[in-house]
CSV table of C-alpha atoms (C1' of nucleotides) in Angstrom, one decimal:
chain,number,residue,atom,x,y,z
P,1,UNK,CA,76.2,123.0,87.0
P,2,UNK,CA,78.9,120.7,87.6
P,3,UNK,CA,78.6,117.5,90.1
P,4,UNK,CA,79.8,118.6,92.7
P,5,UNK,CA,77.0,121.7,92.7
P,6,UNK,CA,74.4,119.3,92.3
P,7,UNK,CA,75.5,117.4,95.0
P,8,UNK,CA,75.6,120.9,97.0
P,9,UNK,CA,71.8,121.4,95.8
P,10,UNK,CA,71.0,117.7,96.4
P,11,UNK,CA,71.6,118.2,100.2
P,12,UNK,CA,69.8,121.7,100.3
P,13,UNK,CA,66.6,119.9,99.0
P,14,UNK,CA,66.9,117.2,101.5
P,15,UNK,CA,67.1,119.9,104.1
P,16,UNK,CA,70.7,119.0,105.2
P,17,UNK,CA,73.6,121.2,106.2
P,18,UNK,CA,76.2,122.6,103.5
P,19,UNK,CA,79.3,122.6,105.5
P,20,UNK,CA,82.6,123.4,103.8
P,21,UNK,CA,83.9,119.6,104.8
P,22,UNK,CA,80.9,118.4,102.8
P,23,UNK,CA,81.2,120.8,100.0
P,24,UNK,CA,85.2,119.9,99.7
P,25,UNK,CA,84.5,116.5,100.1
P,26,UNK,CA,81.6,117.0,97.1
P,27,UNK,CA,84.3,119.1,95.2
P,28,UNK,CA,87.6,116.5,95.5
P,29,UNK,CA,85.0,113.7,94.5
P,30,UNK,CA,83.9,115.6,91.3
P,31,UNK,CA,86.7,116.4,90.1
P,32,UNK,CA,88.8,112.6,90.0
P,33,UNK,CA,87.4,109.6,88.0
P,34,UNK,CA,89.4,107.9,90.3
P,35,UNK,CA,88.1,106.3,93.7
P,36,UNK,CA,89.9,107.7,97.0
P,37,UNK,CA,90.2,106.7,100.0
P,38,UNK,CA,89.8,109.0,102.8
P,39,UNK,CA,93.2,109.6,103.5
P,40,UNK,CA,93.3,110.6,99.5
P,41,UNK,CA,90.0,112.8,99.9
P,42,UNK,CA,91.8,114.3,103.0
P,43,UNK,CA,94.9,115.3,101.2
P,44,UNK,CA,93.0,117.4,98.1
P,45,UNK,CA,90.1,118.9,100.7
P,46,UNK,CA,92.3,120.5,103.1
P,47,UNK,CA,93.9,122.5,100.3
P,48,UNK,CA,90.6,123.7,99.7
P,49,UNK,CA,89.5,123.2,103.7
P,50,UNK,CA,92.8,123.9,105.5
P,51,UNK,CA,92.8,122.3,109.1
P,52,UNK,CA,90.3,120.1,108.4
P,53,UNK,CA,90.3,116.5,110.1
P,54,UNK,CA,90.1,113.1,109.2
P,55,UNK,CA,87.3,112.2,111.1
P,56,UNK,CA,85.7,115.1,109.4
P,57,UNK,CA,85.9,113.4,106.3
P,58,UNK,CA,85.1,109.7,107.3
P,59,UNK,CA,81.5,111.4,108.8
P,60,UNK,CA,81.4,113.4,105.5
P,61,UNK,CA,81.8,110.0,103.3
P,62,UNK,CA,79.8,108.7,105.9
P,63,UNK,CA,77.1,111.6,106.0
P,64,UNK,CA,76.9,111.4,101.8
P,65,UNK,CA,76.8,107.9,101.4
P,66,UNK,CA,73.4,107.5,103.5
P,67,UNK,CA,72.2,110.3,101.6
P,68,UNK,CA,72.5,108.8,98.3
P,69,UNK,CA,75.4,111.0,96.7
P,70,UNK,CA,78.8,109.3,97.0
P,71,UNK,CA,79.3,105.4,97.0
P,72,UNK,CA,82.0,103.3,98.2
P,73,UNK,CA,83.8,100.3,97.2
P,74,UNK,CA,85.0,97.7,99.2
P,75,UNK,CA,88.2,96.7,97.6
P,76,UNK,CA,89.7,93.6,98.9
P,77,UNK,CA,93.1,94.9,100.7
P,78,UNK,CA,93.7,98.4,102.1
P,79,UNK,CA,90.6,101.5,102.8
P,80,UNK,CA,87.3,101.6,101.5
P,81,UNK,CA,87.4,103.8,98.5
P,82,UNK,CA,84.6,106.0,97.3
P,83,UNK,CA,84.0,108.5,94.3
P,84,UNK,CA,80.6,110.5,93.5
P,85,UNK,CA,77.1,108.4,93.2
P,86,UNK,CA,75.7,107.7,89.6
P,87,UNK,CA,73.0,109.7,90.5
P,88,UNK,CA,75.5,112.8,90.3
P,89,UNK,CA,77.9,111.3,87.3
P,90,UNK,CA,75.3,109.4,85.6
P,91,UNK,CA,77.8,106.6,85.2
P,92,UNK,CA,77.9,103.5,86.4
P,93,UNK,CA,80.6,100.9,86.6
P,94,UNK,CA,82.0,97.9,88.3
P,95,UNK,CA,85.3,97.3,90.3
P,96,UNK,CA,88.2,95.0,89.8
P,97,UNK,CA,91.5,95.4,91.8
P,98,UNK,CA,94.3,93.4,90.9
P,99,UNK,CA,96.2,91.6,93.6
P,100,UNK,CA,99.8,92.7,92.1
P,101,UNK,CA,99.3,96.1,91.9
P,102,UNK,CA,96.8,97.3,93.6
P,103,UNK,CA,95.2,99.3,91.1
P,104,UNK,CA,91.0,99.2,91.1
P,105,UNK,CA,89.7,98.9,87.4
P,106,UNK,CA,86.2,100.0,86.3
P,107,UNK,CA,84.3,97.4,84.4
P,108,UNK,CA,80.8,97.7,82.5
P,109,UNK,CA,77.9,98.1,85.2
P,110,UNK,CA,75.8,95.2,83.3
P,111,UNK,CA,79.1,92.7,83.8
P,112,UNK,CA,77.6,90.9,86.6
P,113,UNK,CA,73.4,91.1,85.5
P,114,UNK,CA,73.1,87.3,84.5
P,115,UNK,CA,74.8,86.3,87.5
P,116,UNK,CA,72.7,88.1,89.8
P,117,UNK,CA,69.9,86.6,88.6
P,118,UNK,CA,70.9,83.3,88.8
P,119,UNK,CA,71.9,84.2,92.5
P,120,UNK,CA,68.5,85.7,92.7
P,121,UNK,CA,66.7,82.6,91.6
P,122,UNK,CA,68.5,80.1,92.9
P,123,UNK,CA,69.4,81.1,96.6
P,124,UNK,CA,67.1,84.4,96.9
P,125,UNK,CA,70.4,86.1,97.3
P,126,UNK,CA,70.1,90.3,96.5
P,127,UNK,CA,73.5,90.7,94.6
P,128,UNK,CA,74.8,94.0,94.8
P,129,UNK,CA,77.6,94.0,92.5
P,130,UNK,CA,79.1,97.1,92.8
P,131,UNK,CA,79.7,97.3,96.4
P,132,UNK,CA,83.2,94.7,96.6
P,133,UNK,CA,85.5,94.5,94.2
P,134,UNK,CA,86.3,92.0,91.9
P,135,UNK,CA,89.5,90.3,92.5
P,136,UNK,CA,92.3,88.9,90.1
P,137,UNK,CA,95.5,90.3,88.3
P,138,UNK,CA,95.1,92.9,86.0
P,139,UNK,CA,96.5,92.2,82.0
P,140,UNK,CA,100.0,94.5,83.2
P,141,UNK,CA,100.7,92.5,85.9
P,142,UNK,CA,99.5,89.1,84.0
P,143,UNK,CA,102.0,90.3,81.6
P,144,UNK,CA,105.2,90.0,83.3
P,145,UNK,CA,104.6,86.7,85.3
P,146,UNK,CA,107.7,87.2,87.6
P,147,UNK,CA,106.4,90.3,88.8
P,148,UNK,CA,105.4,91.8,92.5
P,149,UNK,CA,109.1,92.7,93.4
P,150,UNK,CA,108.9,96.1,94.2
P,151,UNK,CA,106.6,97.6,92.4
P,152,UNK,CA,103.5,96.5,94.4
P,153,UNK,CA,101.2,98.8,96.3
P,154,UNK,CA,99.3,96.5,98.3
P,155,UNK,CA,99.6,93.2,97.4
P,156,UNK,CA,97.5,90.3,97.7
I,1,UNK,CA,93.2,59.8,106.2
I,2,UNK,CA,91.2,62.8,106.9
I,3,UNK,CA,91.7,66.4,105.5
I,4,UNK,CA,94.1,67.4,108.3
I,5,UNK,CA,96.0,64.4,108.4
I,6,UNK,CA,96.4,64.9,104.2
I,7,UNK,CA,97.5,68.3,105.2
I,8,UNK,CA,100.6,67.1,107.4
I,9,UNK,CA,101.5,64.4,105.5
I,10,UNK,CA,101.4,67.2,102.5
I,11,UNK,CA,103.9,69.4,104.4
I,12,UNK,CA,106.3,66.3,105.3
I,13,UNK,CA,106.6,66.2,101.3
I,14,UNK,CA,107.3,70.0,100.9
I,15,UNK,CA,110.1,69.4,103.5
I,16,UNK,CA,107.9,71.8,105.9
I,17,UNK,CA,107.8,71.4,109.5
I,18,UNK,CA,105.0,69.9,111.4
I,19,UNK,CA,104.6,71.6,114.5
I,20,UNK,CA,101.8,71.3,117.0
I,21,UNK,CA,100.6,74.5,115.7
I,22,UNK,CA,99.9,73.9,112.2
I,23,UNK,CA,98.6,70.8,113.0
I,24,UNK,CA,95.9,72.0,115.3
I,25,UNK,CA,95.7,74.8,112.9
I,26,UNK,CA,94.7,72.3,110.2
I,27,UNK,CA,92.4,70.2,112.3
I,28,UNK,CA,90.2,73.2,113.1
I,29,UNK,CA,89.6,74.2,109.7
I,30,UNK,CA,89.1,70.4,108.8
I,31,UNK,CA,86.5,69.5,111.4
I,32,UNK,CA,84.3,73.1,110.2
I,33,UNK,CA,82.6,73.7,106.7
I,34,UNK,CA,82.7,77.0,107.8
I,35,UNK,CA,84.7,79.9,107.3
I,36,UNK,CA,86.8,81.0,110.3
I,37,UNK,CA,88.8,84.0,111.1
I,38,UNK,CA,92.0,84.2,113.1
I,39,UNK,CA,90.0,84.5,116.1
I,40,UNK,CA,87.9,82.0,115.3
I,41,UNK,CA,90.5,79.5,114.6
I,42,UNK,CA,92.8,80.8,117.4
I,43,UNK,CA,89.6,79.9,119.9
I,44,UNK,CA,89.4,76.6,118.3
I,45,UNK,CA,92.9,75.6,118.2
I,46,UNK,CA,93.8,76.8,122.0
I,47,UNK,CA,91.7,73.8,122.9
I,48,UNK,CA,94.2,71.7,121.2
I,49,UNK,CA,97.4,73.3,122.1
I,50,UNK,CA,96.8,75.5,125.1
I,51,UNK,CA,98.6,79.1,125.1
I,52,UNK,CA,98.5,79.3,121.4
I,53,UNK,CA,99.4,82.5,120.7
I,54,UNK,CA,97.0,85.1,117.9
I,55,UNK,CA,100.6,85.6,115.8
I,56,UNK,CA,101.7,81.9,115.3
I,57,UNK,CA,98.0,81.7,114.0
I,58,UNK,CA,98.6,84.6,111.4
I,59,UNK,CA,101.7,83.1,110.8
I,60,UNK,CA,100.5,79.8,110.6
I,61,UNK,CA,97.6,80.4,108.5
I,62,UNK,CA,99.9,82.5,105.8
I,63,UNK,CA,102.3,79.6,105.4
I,64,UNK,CA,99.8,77.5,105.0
I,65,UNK,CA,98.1,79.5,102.5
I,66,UNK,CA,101.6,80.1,100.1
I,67,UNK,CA,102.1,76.4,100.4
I,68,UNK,CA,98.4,75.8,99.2
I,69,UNK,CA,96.5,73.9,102.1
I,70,UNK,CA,94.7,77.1,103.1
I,71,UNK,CA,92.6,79.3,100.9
I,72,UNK,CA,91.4,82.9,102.4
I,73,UNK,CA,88.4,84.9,101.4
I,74,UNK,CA,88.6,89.0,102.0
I,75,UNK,CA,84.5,89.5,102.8
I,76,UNK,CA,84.0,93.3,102.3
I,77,UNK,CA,84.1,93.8,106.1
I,78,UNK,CA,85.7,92.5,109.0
I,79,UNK,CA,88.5,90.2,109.2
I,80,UNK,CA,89.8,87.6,106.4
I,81,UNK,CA,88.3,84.2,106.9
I,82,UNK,CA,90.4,81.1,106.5
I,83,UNK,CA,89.2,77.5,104.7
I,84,UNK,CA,91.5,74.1,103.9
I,85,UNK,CA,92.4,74.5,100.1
I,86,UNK,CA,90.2,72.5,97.7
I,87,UNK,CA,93.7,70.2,97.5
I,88,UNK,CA,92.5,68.9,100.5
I,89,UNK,CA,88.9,69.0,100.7
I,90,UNK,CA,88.0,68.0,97.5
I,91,UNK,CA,85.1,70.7,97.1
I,92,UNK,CA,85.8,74.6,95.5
I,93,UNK,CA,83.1,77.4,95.8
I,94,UNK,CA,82.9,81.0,95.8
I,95,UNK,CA,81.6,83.2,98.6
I,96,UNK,CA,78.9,85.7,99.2
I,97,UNK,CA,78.5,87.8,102.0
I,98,UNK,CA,74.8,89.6,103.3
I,99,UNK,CA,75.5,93.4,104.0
I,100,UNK,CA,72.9,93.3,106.7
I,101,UNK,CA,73.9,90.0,108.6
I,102,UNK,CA,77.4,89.0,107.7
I,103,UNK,CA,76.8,85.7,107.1
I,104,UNK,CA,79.2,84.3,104.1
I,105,UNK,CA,77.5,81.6,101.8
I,106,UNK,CA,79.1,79.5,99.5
I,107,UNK,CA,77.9,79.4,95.9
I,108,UNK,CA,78.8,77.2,93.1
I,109,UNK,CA,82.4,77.2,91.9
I,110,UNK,CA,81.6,77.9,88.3
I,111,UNK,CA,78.8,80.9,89.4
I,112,UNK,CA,81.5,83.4,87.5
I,113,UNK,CA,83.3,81.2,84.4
I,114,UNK,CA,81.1,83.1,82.1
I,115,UNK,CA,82.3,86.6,83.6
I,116,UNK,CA,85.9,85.7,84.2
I,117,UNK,CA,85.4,85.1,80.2
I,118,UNK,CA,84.2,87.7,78.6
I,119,UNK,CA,86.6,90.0,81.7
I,120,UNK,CA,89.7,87.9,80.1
I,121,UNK,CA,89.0,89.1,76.5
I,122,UNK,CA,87.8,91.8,76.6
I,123,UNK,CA,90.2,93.7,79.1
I,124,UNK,CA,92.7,91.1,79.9
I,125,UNK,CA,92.1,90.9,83.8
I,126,UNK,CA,92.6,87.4,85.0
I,127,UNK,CA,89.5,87.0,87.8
I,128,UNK,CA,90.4,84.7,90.2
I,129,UNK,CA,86.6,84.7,91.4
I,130,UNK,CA,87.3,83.1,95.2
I,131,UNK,CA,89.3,85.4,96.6
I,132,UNK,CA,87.1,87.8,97.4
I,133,UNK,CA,83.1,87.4,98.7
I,134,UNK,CA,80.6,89.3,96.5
I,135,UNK,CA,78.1,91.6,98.5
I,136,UNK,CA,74.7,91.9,98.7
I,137,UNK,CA,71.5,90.7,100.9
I,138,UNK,CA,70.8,87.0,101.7
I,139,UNK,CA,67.3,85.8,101.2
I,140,UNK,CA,66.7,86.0,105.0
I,141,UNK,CA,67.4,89.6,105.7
I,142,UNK,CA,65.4,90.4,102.7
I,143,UNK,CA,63.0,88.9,103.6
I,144,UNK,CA,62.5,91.5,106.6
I,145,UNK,CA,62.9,94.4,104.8
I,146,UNK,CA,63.3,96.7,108.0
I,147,UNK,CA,65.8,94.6,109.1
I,148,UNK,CA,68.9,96.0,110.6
I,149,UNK,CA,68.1,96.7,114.7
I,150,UNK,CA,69.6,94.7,116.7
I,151,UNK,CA,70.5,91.3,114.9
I,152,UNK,CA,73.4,92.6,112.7
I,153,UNK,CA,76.3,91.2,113.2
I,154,UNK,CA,78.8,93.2,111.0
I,155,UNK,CA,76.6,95.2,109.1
I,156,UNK,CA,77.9,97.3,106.0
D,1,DA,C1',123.3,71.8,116.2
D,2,DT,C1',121.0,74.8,113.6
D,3,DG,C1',117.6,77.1,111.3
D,4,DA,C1',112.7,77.5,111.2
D,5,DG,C1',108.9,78.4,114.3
D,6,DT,C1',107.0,80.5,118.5
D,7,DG,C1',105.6,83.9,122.2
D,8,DC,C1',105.6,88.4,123.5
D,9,DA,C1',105.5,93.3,123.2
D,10,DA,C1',105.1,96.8,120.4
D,11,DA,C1',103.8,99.2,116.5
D,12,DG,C1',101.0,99.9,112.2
D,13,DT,C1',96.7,100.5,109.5
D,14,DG,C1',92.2,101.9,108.9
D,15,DT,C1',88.2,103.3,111.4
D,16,DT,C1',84.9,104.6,115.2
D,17,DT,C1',83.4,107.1,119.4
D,18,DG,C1',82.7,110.6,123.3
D,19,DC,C1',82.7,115.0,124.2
D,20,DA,C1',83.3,120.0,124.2
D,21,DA,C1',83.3,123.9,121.0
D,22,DC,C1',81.4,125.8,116.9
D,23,DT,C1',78.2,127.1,113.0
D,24,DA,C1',74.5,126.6,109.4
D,25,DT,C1',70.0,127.1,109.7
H,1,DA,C1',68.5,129.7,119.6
H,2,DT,C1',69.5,125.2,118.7
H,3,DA,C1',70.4,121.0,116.6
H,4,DG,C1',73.6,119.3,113.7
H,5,DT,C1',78.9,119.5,112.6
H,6,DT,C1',83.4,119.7,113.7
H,7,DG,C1',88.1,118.9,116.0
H,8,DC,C1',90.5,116.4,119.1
H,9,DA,C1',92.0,112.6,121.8
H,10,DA,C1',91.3,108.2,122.6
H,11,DA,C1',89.9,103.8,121.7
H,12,DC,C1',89.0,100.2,118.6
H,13,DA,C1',89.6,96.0,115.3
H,14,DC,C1',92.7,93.7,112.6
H,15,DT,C1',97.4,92.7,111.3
H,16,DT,C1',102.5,92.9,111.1
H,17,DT,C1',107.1,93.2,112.9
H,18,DG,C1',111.5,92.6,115.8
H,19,DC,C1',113.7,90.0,118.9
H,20,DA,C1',114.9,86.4,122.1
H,21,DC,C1',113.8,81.7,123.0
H,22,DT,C1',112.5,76.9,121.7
H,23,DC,C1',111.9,73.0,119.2
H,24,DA,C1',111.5,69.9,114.8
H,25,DT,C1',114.7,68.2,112.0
DNA sequence: ATGAGTGCAAAGTGTTTGCAACTAT
DNA sequence: ATAGTTGCAAACACTTTGCACTCAT
C-alpha cells in the first residue's frame, strides 16, 4: 500500500469522506518528494480530476492538514507549499529556501533540536521548526556571487 | 543624533534624497522597538506627513532596505514587517512568531550561529537567520492549551 | 532644469467566503 | 435522506506597476 492509499484508509478510519479531489490531492502529494503549491497540486490533480477547482484543492490541503495527513511549509516569498505528513512517508525534514532562486531545500529534521530547547528554556517559546522555512542562499547561488539576473524565481 | 536623524544624515552620504517621506518613514520605525508593517508604518507616518500615500511607503521602505537602514522580517503569515537596520540601532536579533497569536518576539542574535554552521559545511547553504521569523507557540498561548477562540489575531 | 520621488488607479498574486448544486455515506 | 463537498463568483489581503505630476537637488 502506497501513501497515498494509506492516506485514503487514514480518512476512512476517521470516518471522513473519500472524494476524488481528496484522493487526487493524496495521489499528486505521493507521488513528488517535492513540496507544491496549490497551483502545482492543481495542475497534476486535474489530469487525474478533470474540471476540478482551485478552491477545491485549497479546502482539500486545508481538509488534510487538520486531519494529520499533509503538512505545509511556510516558505518565506510566494504560496504555502505542502507535500504528504511524516505520518504517511515516515520522513521527516526541515526547509531552507534560498533567496536567489527560490528553490526550498530539505534539511535533517534534528537540525534545529538544541535550539529549540534553548528557546524552550529560556523564553517558554514551543518551536516548531518545520512549519517556516529557513532563509539564506543556497551553495549554487553562493557560487556565482554576481548572480540573480535572470535566472530567479522568486527572489528575495 | 537619534536613529532617524543617523538615518538622513546616512542617505545625504549615499547621495540619496531626503524627502519628507523617508524621513517620517524613518522616524516611525525609530520611535518603535517593534516590528511594523506597511500599514502600520503608513498609520504612523500620516501623522507626520498627511496624505501619505500606502505605495511611497512600499517604495520607501524597499529603498530603504537596499540601501541598508531598514531590515524586513517575512513572519510565516501576514504581511512583512519593517525595523531600522542594526547600522542604526545598534542592537541585531532574530524573530519568532506564535502560530496561535501572531505576536513576533525577538531572540538573541546568535540563537542560530551554531546551525548556520554545521548548514554551511555540511550543505553549503549560507543562512542568513533574520530574515525570516521561526514558528511555533509563545509561552503565553501555551499556557492555555485550548487557546485559539476569539483572541487570535493571525492565527496559522 | 532635470531626474528621482510621489500619488493615483489599476492590476497582480495568493487565499478565503457565501451560496446553490451535488454526492458519499 | 442528509450532512459534508464541490464549483463558481466574488471578495479579500498584500503588493507591484505604469504614468503623469512634483519636488529635492
Amino acid at each position: 500500500m502506497d501513501a497515498a492509499e494509506a492516506g485514503v484508509a487514514r480518512l476512512r478510519v476517521l470516518g471522513e469522506r473519500v472524494t476524488p479531489a481528496r484522493r487526487a490531492v493524496l495521489r499528486v502529494l505521493a507521488e513528488t518528494a517535492d513540496h507544491l503549491c496549490v497551483e502545482d497540486v492543481l495542475a497534476r490533480a486535474d489530469l487525474i480530476v478533470p474540471g476540478l477547482h482551485r478552491t477545491t484543492v485549497y479546502r482539500a490541503v486545508e481538509t488534510l492538514g487538520e486531519l494529520g495527513l499533509v503538512t505545509h511549509v511556510h516558505p518565506a516569498h510566494g504560496p504555502v507549499v505542502y507535500h504528504l505528513a511524516a505520518g504517511l512517508t515516515g520522513e521527516t525534514h526541515l526547509h531552507v529556501r534560498c533567496r536567489r532562486c527560490g528553490a526550498i531545500q530539505d534539511v535533517p529534521a534534528d537540525l534545529l533540536d538544541e535550539v529549540a530547547d534553548r528557546l524552550a528554556r529560556t523564553t517558554g517559546f514551543q518551536l516548531q521548526p518545520d512549519h517556516a522555512a529557513l532563509t539564506g542562499v543556497c551553495r549554487t547561488c553562493g557560487d556565482r556571487p554576481n548572480a540573480g539576473t535572470g535566472a530567479a524565481i522568486r527572489p528575495a
